[in-house]
Coordinates of C-alpha atoms in Angstrom, one line a residue:
M1 CA -3.2 -11.8 -22.8
T2 CA -0.5 -12.0 -25.4
K3 CA 2.9 -10.4 -24.9
F4 CA 2.0 -7.4 -27.1
K5 CA -1.3 -6.8 -25.4
R6 CA 0.0 -7.0 -21.9
F7 CA 2.5 -4.3 -22.5
A8 CA 0.6 -2.1 -24.9
A9 CA -2.6 -2.0 -22.9
I10 CA -0.8 -0.1 -20.2
G11 CA 1.7 1.7 -22.3
L12 CA 4.9 0.0 -21.3
A13 CA 6.0 2.5 -18.6
A14 CA 4.6 1.8 -15.2
V15 CA 7.2 3.9 -13.4
M16 CA 7.2 3.3 -9.6
S17 CA 8.2 6.6 -8.0
I18 CA 5.4 6.6 -5.4
A19 CA 4.1 3.1 -5.8
A20 CA 7.4 1.8 -4.8
F21 CA 6.2 2.2 -1.2
A22 CA 2.6 1.6 -1.8
G23 CA 2.7 -2.1 -1.0
C24 CA 3.9 -1.7 2.5
G25 CA 7.2 -0.2 1.9
T26 CA 10.7 -1.5 1.3
S27 CA 12.1 -1.3 4.8
S28 CA 13.9 -4.4 6.0
S29 CA 12.5 -3.9 9.5
S30 CA 10.3 -6.7 10.6
S31 CA 8.5 -4.5 13.1
S32 CA 7.2 -7.6 14.8
G33 CA 5.8 -7.5 18.3
S34 CA 2.6 -6.3 19.8
G35 CA 3.5 -4.5 23.0
D36 CA 2.1 -6.1 26.1
S37 CA -0.5 -8.1 24.2
T38 CA 1.9 -10.8 23.0
K39 CA 1.4 -13.6 25.6
A40 CA 4.3 -16.0 26.3
D41 CA 2.3 -18.9 25.0
T42 CA 1.3 -17.3 21.7
P43 CA 3.1 -18.9 18.7
T44 CA 5.3 -16.3 17.2
N45 CA 7.0 -18.2 14.4
N46 CA 5.2 -20.8 12.4
G47 CA 7.8 -21.9 9.9
G48 CA 11.0 -20.1 10.7
E49 CA 13.5 -21.3 13.3
D50 CA 11.4 -23.6 15.5
G51 CA 8.7 -24.8 13.0
T52 CA 5.8 -24.1 15.3
K53 CA 2.4 -24.3 13.8
A54 CA 0.2 -21.3 13.2
P55 CA -3.1 -20.9 15.1
D56 CA -5.9 -22.5 13.1
A57 CA -9.2 -21.7 14.7
S58 CA -10.9 -21.9 11.3
G59 CA -10.6 -25.7 11.4
R60 CA -9.1 -25.7 7.9
D61 CA -6.3 -28.2 7.1
Y62 CA -3.5 -26.5 5.3
S63 CA -1.2 -29.5 5.1
D64 CA -2.5 -30.7 1.7
V65 CA -0.1 -29.8 -1.0
G66 CA -2.0 -31.5 -3.8
E67 CA -1.4 -35.0 -5.0
G68 CA 0.2 -35.1 -8.4
E69 CA 0.9 -31.4 -8.4
G70 CA 4.2 -29.6 -8.8
K71 CA 7.2 -30.0 -6.5
V72 CA 8.3 -26.4 -6.7
L73 CA 6.2 -23.3 -5.7
N74 CA 7.7 -20.2 -7.4
I75 CA 6.7 -16.8 -5.9
Y76 CA 7.6 -13.4 -7.5
V77 CA 7.9 -10.5 -5.0
W78 CA 9.7 -7.2 -4.7
N79 CA 10.6 -7.2 -1.0
E80 CA 10.7 -9.5 2.0
E81 CA 7.2 -8.6 3.4
F82 CA 5.1 -11.4 2.0
K83 CA 8.0 -13.9 2.4
Q84 CA 8.0 -13.0 6.1
R85 CA 4.3 -13.5 6.4
L86 CA 4.5 -16.9 4.7
E87 CA 7.5 -18.0 6.8
E88 CA 6.0 -16.9 10.1
F89 CA 2.3 -17.6 9.8
Y90 CA 1.7 -20.4 7.3
P91 CA 1.2 -23.7 9.2
G92 CA 4.0 -26.2 8.6
Y93 CA 6.3 -23.8 6.6
E94 CA 9.9 -24.7 7.0
K95 CA 12.5 -22.1 6.3
V96 CA 15.6 -23.5 4.4
D97 CA 17.5 -20.3 3.6
G98 CA 16.9 -16.7 2.7
T99 CA 14.9 -17.3 -0.4
T100 CA 13.9 -21.0 -0.1
G101 CA 11.5 -23.0 2.1
K102 CA 9.5 -26.2 2.3
I103 CA 5.8 -26.9 2.6
G104 CA 5.5 -30.7 2.9
D105 CA 7.4 -32.1 -0.1
V106 CA 7.1 -28.9 -2.1
T107 CA 10.1 -26.5 -2.3
V108 CA 9.1 -22.9 -2.1
K109 CA 11.4 -20.5 -4.1
F110 CA 11.1 -16.7 -3.8
T111 CA 12.4 -14.5 -6.7
I112 CA 12.9 -11.0 -5.4
N113 CA 13.1 -8.1 -7.9
E114 CA 13.3 -4.7 -6.3
N115 CA 10.7 -2.1 -7.1
T116 CA 13.1 0.3 -8.6
G117 CA 11.6 2.1 -11.6
S118 CA 9.5 -0.5 -13.3
N119 CA 12.0 -3.3 -12.6
Y120 CA 9.7 -5.6 -10.7
Q121 CA 6.9 -5.4 -13.3
D122 CA 9.4 -5.7 -16.2
K123 CA 10.9 -8.9 -14.8
L124 CA 7.5 -10.3 -14.0
D125 CA 6.1 -9.6 -17.4
M126 CA 9.2 -11.1 -19.1
Q127 CA 8.7 -14.3 -17.2
L128 CA 5.0 -14.5 -17.8
D129 CA 5.5 -13.8 -21.5
N130 CA 8.2 -16.5 -21.7
E131 CA 5.7 -18.9 -20.2
D132 CA 3.1 -17.8 -22.6
K133 CA 5.3 -18.6 -25.6
G134 CA 6.0 -22.1 -24.2
G135 CA 9.2 -23.9 -23.4
V136 CA 9.3 -23.1 -19.7
A137 CA 9.3 -26.3 -17.5
D138 CA 6.4 -26.6 -15.1
D139 CA 8.6 -26.3 -12.0
E140 CA 10.1 -23.1 -13.3
K141 CA 6.8 -21.4 -13.9
I142 CA 5.4 -18.7 -11.6
D143 CA 2.8 -20.0 -9.2
I144 CA 2.2 -16.8 -7.2
F145 CA 3.0 -13.2 -7.9
L146 CA 2.2 -10.0 -6.0
V147 CA 0.8 -6.7 -7.3
E148 CA 0.2 -3.3 -5.8
A149 CA -2.9 -1.1 -6.0
D150 CA -1.4 1.5 -8.3
Y151 CA -0.9 -1.1 -11.1
A152 CA -3.3 -3.9 -10.1
L153 CA -5.6 -3.3 -13.1
K154 CA -2.7 -4.1 -15.4
Y155 CA -3.1 -7.8 -14.3
V156 CA -6.8 -8.0 -13.4
D157 CA -8.0 -8.4 -17.0
D158 CA -5.0 -10.4 -18.0
P159 CA -5.6 -14.2 -18.6
A160 CA -2.1 -14.7 -17.1
T161 CA -3.8 -14.1 -13.7
L162 CA -6.0 -16.9 -12.6
D163 CA -9.6 -16.5 -11.4
I164 CA -9.4 -17.6 -7.8
A165 CA -12.7 -19.5 -8.3
E166 CA -10.6 -21.9 -10.4
L167 CA -8.7 -22.7 -7.2
G168 CA -11.9 -23.6 -5.5
I169 CA -12.1 -20.5 -3.3
T170 CA -15.7 -19.4 -2.8
K171 CA -17.4 -16.1 -1.8
D172 CA -18.3 -17.7 1.5
D173 CA -14.6 -18.3 2.2
L174 CA -14.0 -14.6 1.9
A175 CA -17.1 -13.2 3.7
N176 CA -15.0 -11.5 6.4
Q177 CA -12.9 -9.5 4.0
Y178 CA -13.3 -5.7 3.4
T179 CA -15.2 -5.3 0.1
Y180 CA -13.0 -2.8 -1.4
T181 CA -10.0 -5.1 -1.3
Q182 CA -11.9 -7.5 -3.6
D183 CA -13.2 -4.7 -5.8
V184 CA -9.6 -3.7 -6.7
M185 CA -8.9 -7.2 -8.1
T186 CA -12.3 -7.9 -9.8
S187 CA -12.2 -8.0 -13.6
A188 CA -14.7 -6.4 -16.0
D189 CA -16.5 -9.7 -16.3
G190 CA -16.7 -10.3 -12.5
K191 CA -13.7 -12.6 -11.9
L192 CA -11.8 -12.1 -8.7
K193 CA -8.1 -12.2 -9.5
G194 CA -6.3 -11.7 -6.2
L195 CA -6.6 -11.5 -2.5
T196 CA -4.8 -9.5 0.2
W197 CA -4.0 -10.0 3.9
Q198 CA -4.1 -6.2 4.5
A199 CA -6.4 -3.3 4.2
C200 CA -4.9 0.2 3.9
P201 CA -7.2 2.9 5.2
G202 CA -5.2 6.1 5.9
V203 CA -5.0 8.4 8.9
M204 CA -3.2 11.6 9.8
I205 CA 0.0 11.0 11.7
Y206 CA 1.1 13.9 14.0
N207 CA 4.0 15.0 16.1
K208 CA 2.9 14.9 19.7
E209 CA 5.3 17.5 21.0
I210 CA 4.3 20.0 18.4
A211 CA 0.6 19.2 19.1
K212 CA 1.2 20.0 22.8
D213 CA 3.1 23.2 22.0
V214 CA 0.6 24.6 19.5
L215 CA -2.7 23.0 20.4
G216 CA -2.2 22.5 24.1
S217 CA -2.6 18.8 24.0
D218 CA -1.5 15.7 22.1
D219 CA -4.8 13.9 22.7
A220 CA -6.2 12.6 19.4
D221 CA -9.6 14.2 20.0
T222 CA -7.9 17.6 20.4
V223 CA -5.9 17.2 17.3
Q224 CA -8.8 15.9 15.3
A225 CA -10.8 19.0 16.1
A226 CA -8.0 21.1 14.7
V227 CA -8.0 19.2 11.4
K228 CA -11.6 18.0 11.1
D229 CA -12.1 19.3 7.6
W230 CA -9.9 21.1 5.0
A231 CA -10.9 24.6 6.0
T232 CA -9.9 23.9 9.6
F233 CA -6.8 22.1 8.5
E234 CA -5.7 25.1 6.6
A235 CA -6.4 27.5 9.5
T236 CA -4.3 25.2 11.7
A237 CA -1.5 25.3 9.2
K238 CA -1.3 29.1 9.7
T239 CA -1.3 28.7 13.5
M240 CA 1.5 26.1 13.1
S241 CA 3.4 28.6 10.9
D242 CA 3.0 31.4 13.4
K243 CA 4.7 29.2 16.0
G244 CA 7.6 28.3 13.7
Y245 CA 6.3 24.9 12.5
K246 CA 5.5 23.4 9.1
M247 CA 2.1 21.7 8.7
L248 CA 3.5 19.3 6.1
S249 CA 6.8 18.5 4.6
S250 CA 6.4 17.7 0.9
F251 CA 4.0 19.0 -1.8
E252 CA 2.8 15.4 -2.2
D253 CA 2.0 14.6 1.5
S254 CA -1.8 15.3 1.2
Y255 CA -2.2 14.2 -2.4
R256 CA -3.6 10.8 -1.8
V257 CA -6.3 12.1 0.5
F258 CA -7.7 14.3 -2.3
S259 CA -7.1 11.8 -5.2
N260 CA -8.9 9.0 -3.4
N261 CA -12.0 11.2 -3.2
V262 CA -12.5 12.1 -6.8
S263 CA -15.8 11.9 -8.8
S264 CA -14.3 10.9 -12.1
K265 CA -11.6 8.7 -13.7
W266 CA -8.5 10.2 -15.0
V267 CA -9.4 9.2 -18.6
D268 CA -12.7 9.5 -20.3
E269 CA -12.1 7.2 -23.3
D270 CA -15.6 7.8 -24.8
G271 CA -15.0 11.6 -24.9
K272 CA -11.3 11.2 -25.5
K273 CA -10.4 13.4 -22.5
I274 CA -7.9 13.5 -19.8
V275 CA -9.8 14.8 -16.8
V276 CA -8.1 16.5 -13.8
D277 CA -10.9 16.1 -11.2
D278 CA -11.9 19.1 -9.2
R279 CA -10.7 17.4 -6.0
I280 CA -7.2 17.2 -7.4
M281 CA -7.5 20.8 -8.3
E282 CA -8.3 21.5 -4.7
W283 CA -5.0 19.8 -3.8
V284 CA -3.2 22.1 -6.4
K285 CA -4.7 25.2 -4.8
Q286 CA -4.0 24.2 -1.2
T287 CA -0.5 23.1 -2.0
K288 CA 0.3 26.3 -3.9
D289 CA -1.0 28.3 -0.9
F290 CA 1.1 26.2 1.5
A291 CA 4.2 26.7 -0.6
D292 CA 3.7 30.4 -1.0
N293 CA 3.0 30.9 2.7
G294 CA 5.8 28.6 4.0
Y295 CA 3.4 26.0 5.5
N296 CA 5.4 23.2 4.0
E297 CA 9.1 22.4 3.4
K298 CA 8.8 22.3 -0.4
S299 CA 10.3 18.8 -0.2
K300 CA 9.5 15.8 -2.4
L301 CA 7.9 12.6 -1.1
W302 CA 10.7 10.2 -0.1
D303 CA 13.6 12.7 -0.5
D304 CA 16.2 13.4 2.2
T305 CA 14.5 16.5 3.5
W306 CA 11.2 14.7 3.8
T307 CA 12.8 11.8 5.6
A308 CA 14.8 13.9 8.0
S309 CA 11.8 15.8 9.1
Q310 CA 10.4 12.6 10.7
E311 CA 13.1 12.7 13.4
A312 CA 12.9 14.1 16.9
G313 CA 13.2 17.9 17.2
Q314 CA 12.1 18.6 13.7
K315 CA 9.5 21.1 12.7
V316 CA 7.0 19.2 10.6
F317 CA 3.6 18.5 12.3
A318 CA 1.9 15.9 10.1
Y319 CA 2.1 13.2 7.5
F320 CA -0.6 11.1 5.9
G321 CA -0.5 7.3 5.6
P322 CA -1.9 3.9 6.5
A323 CA -0.6 1.3 8.8
W324 CA 2.3 0.2 6.5
F325 CA 3.4 3.9 6.3
V326 CA 3.7 4.0 10.1
D327 CA 5.6 0.7 10.4
F328 CA 7.8 0.9 7.3
T329 CA 8.5 4.6 7.0
L330 CA 8.3 6.2 10.4
A331 CA 9.3 3.3 12.6
H332 CA 13.0 2.3 12.8
E333 CA 13.6 -0.6 15.1
I334 CA 16.8 -0.5 17.1
K335 CA 19.1 -3.4 16.4
D336 CA 21.4 -5.2 18.9
E337 CA 25.1 -5.8 18.1
D338 CA 24.1 -9.0 16.2
G339 CA 21.7 -7.1 14.0
N340 CA 18.6 -8.5 15.6
G341 CA 15.6 -6.3 16.4
T342 CA 15.2 -5.3 20.1
G343 CA 11.5 -4.4 20.0
E344 CA 12.4 -0.7 20.7
Y345 CA 12.3 2.1 18.2
T346 CA 13.9 5.5 17.6
N347 CA 11.3 8.2 18.3
Q348 CA 9.1 5.5 20.0
G349 CA 5.9 7.2 21.2
A350 CA 6.8 10.5 19.6
W351 CA 4.0 10.2 16.9
S352 CA 0.3 9.5 17.2
I353 CA -2.7 9.4 14.9
C354 CA -6.2 10.7 14.3
E355 CA -8.6 10.3 11.4
G356 CA -7.7 13.6 9.7
P357 CA -9.8 15.8 7.4
E358 CA -11.1 13.0 5.1
N359 CA -11.0 9.2 4.8
Y360 CA -8.8 7.7 2.1
F361 CA -6.6 4.7 1.4
W362 CA -3.1 4.2 0.1
G363 CA -1.7 1.1 -1.4
G364 CA -1.9 -2.5 -0.6
T365 CA -0.4 -5.8 -1.8
W366 CA -2.4 -8.6 -3.5
I367 CA -1.6 -12.2 -3.9
C368 CA -2.3 -13.5 -7.4
A369 CA -2.2 -17.0 -8.9
S370 CA -0.5 -17.4 -12.2
A371 CA -2.6 -19.2 -14.8
G372 CA 0.4 -21.5 -15.4
T373 CA 0.6 -22.8 -11.8
D374 CA 0.7 -26.5 -11.3
N375 CA 0.2 -26.1 -7.5
K376 CA -3.4 -25.0 -7.4
T377 CA -4.1 -26.8 -4.0
L378 CA -1.2 -25.2 -2.3
V379 CA -1.9 -21.8 -3.8
K380 CA -5.5 -22.0 -2.6
N381 CA -4.3 -22.9 0.9
I382 CA -1.9 -20.1 1.1
M383 CA -4.5 -17.6 0.0
L384 CA -7.0 -18.8 2.5
A385 CA -4.5 -19.1 5.4
L386 CA -3.0 -15.6 4.9
T387 CA -6.2 -13.7 3.9
A388 CA -9.2 -15.5 5.3
D389 CA -8.3 -17.3 8.5
T390 CA -9.4 -15.0 11.4
E391 CA -7.1 -16.6 13.9
I392 CA -4.0 -16.3 11.7
M393 CA -5.0 -12.8 10.6
T394 CA -5.3 -11.7 14.3
E395 CA -1.8 -12.9 14.9
I396 CA -0.5 -11.0 11.9
C397 CA -2.0 -7.9 13.4
K398 CA -0.6 -8.5 16.8
Q399 CA 2.9 -9.4 15.7
K400 CA 3.4 -7.3 12.6
S401 CA 1.1 -4.3 13.3
D402 CA -0.8 -4.8 10.0
F403 CA -4.4 -3.6 9.7
V404 CA -5.5 -7.0 8.4
N405 CA -8.2 -7.8 5.8
D406 CA -10.6 -9.5 8.3
K407 CA -13.5 -7.7 9.9
P408 CA -13.9 -10.0 12.9
A409 CA -10.2 -9.8 13.6
M410 CA -10.2 -6.0 13.5
D411 CA -13.3 -5.8 15.6
V412 CA -11.6 -7.8 18.3
M413 CA -8.3 -5.9 18.1
A414 CA -10.0 -2.6 18.2
D415 CA -11.4 -3.5 21.6
D416 CA -8.2 -5.1 22.9
T417 CA -7.1 -2.9 25.8
E418 CA -3.7 -4.6 26.0
Y419 CA -2.7 -4.4 22.4
K420 CA -0.6 -1.4 21.2
S421 CA 1.6 -0.6 18.3
P422 CA 5.2 -1.0 19.5
F423 CA 6.1 2.3 17.8
L424 CA 3.0 4.5 18.4
L425 CA 2.5 3.0 21.9
I426 CA -1.3 3.2 21.4
N427 CA -3.9 0.9 19.9
P428 CA -4.2 2.3 16.4
I429 CA -6.9 -0.1 15.1
P430 CA -9.9 2.0 16.0
Y431 CA -8.5 4.9 13.9
Y432 CA -7.8 2.8 10.9
K433 CA -11.1 1.0 11.3
A434 CA -13.1 4.3 11.3
G435 CA -12.1 5.0 7.7
V436 CA -12.1 1.6 6.0
A437 CA -15.9 1.4 5.4
N438 CA -15.8 4.7 3.4
I439 CA -13.2 3.5 0.8
D440 CA -14.8 3.7 -2.6
L441 CA -13.0 2.5 -5.7
K442 CA -15.6 3.2 -8.4
Y443 CA -13.3 5.7 -10.2
L444 CA -10.2 3.4 -10.2
G445 CA -8.8 3.3 -13.7
E446 CA -6.0 1.7 -15.7
Y447 CA -4.1 5.0 -16.1
D448 CA -4.0 5.9 -12.4
Q449 CA -0.4 5.2 -11.7
G450 CA 1.0 7.2 -14.6
C451 CA -1.4 10.1 -14.3
N452 CA -0.9 10.4 -10.5
E453 CA 2.9 10.4 -10.8
E454 CA 3.2 12.6 -13.8
F455 CA 0.7 15.1 -12.5
Q456 CA 2.5 15.5 -9.2
D457 CA 5.8 15.9 -11.0
A458 CA 4.5 18.5 -13.4
M459 CA 3.0 20.6 -10.6
R460 CA 6.3 20.9 -8.8
N461 CA 7.5 23.8 -11.0
Y462 CA 4.2 25.6 -10.5
F463 CA 4.5 25.2 -6.7
L464 CA 8.1 26.5 -6.8
G465 CA 7.1 29.5 -8.9
A466 CA 9.1 28.2 -11.9
A467 CA 6.1 27.7 -14.2
T468 CA 2.6 29.0 -14.5
L469 CA -0.3 26.7 -14.0
E470 CA -0.9 26.5 -17.7
E471 CA 2.7 25.6 -18.3
A472 CA 2.6 22.9 -15.7
M473 CA -0.6 21.5 -17.2
D474 CA 1.1 21.5 -20.7
A475 CA 4.0 19.6 -19.2
F476 CA 1.6 17.1 -17.7
K477 CA -0.2 16.5 -20.9
T478 CA 3.1 16.0 -22.8
A479 CA 4.3 13.5 -20.2
I480 CA 1.1 11.5 -20.4
G481 CA 1.2 11.4 -24.1
E482 CA 4.7 10.0 -24.0
K483 CA 3.8 7.5 -21.3
Y484 CA 0.6 6.4 -23.0
P485 CA 0.8 7.2 -26.7
K486 CA -2.9 6.4 -27.1
L487 CA -3.7 9.5 -25.0
A488 CA -1.4 11.9 -26.9
D489 CA -4.3 13.5 -28.8
Y490 CA -6.8 13.5 -25.9
E491 CA -8.1 16.8 -24.7
L492 CA -6.9 17.9 -21.2
V493 CA -9.8 19.2 -19.1
Y494 CA -9.5 21.0 -15.8
T495 CA -11.1 23.8 -13.9
A496 CA -8.8 26.6 -12.9
E497 CA -9.7 29.3 -10.4

């Protein structure tokens, strides 16, 4: 894709207010450890301080860095997460300093551009476009870059993103992965453009003390019965309110559960319509009712009120999120005087999880190969090791609490009676696993990020009583027209009760 096309196709402004956390957060906590299940003889660092080698039950040899290929592997990321996975789980990785490592004779360089606004995408696009124009030395070109679910489609149909078949990766290599994780990165002409080590099925996360006080038990089955569908969820919200609690904190807390279960795309380009799906209108109605009745704190996702309500003694009963949300947002590891993690957490064991009213997913991080890479063999090996090796994936789950993108690994971990999340103090895998098979991405569209963000922002004034529904909808349509000029003249369609 040319410079003009890459930017214009998406409308330039991929603002990252919610998506900033969608790829497993920005916390610096490593959250490593797996409770009692981490045996003393299990390798816990494959390329960091001691250079131990990752488990390799697949029999693959990851030591080949490609004869005659590049001597520098450049990786673009927005935080430390993938860097940690590569350092700790890739066989033979040697850590040199904070952003540099070695794999064989190849130097690995990480470029970290934080996900503030559209900063990461802007820097990535600038570098890809510079490469597209020529004049960038091979060892300065991007080899690997990461993308998140909310803007993945921006790069899926872009020639700057390499078809992984060109690396020599086959469907058989990826047979154990969850299908939806490949659907996200499959282009219109059937090319797979990225792989991920994680799947992100969501659950409902609840405060155990509030559950015991209001529902009589903090057992997951008891809580699930109280939130088994949206009608029951809403009835329980009233019960919570009667006891002095809030069901949710922000207006946006339940949004992803509804928006992941729509029956249409945001934009009907054939009909030139912007469509607010009926499921999203259900969220509008419920959230307005919750705001009017005091069932939420009227906070905003990620703001100070929302964050403070996660602490002990607060009044908010539930949040919605996947494994990364638990480990990067709720879990705060206690550090020793040298700044090292202790394996203990504030509010440890205070929260638990159940399936909630409806299955959904939120976020994810995909590894993409740049079309300009001169390290195809090494890129292939990294993708296979960190997304398709069951033994390595199992260790990532044990040590990092990820719900990994490997069905056999998750089957084993779901039945592991010793494994537990170091923060939740239970084995969460069965709860995540219960929803992953129901994830359906048929209505994923290229305008999702902007439409989701602007719609939630526009509805805030309606929820606060500062605007009518019609005024909020007009504000949404105006914002979308500014973000995506192509859509400025499209008709806005929604069903209001």
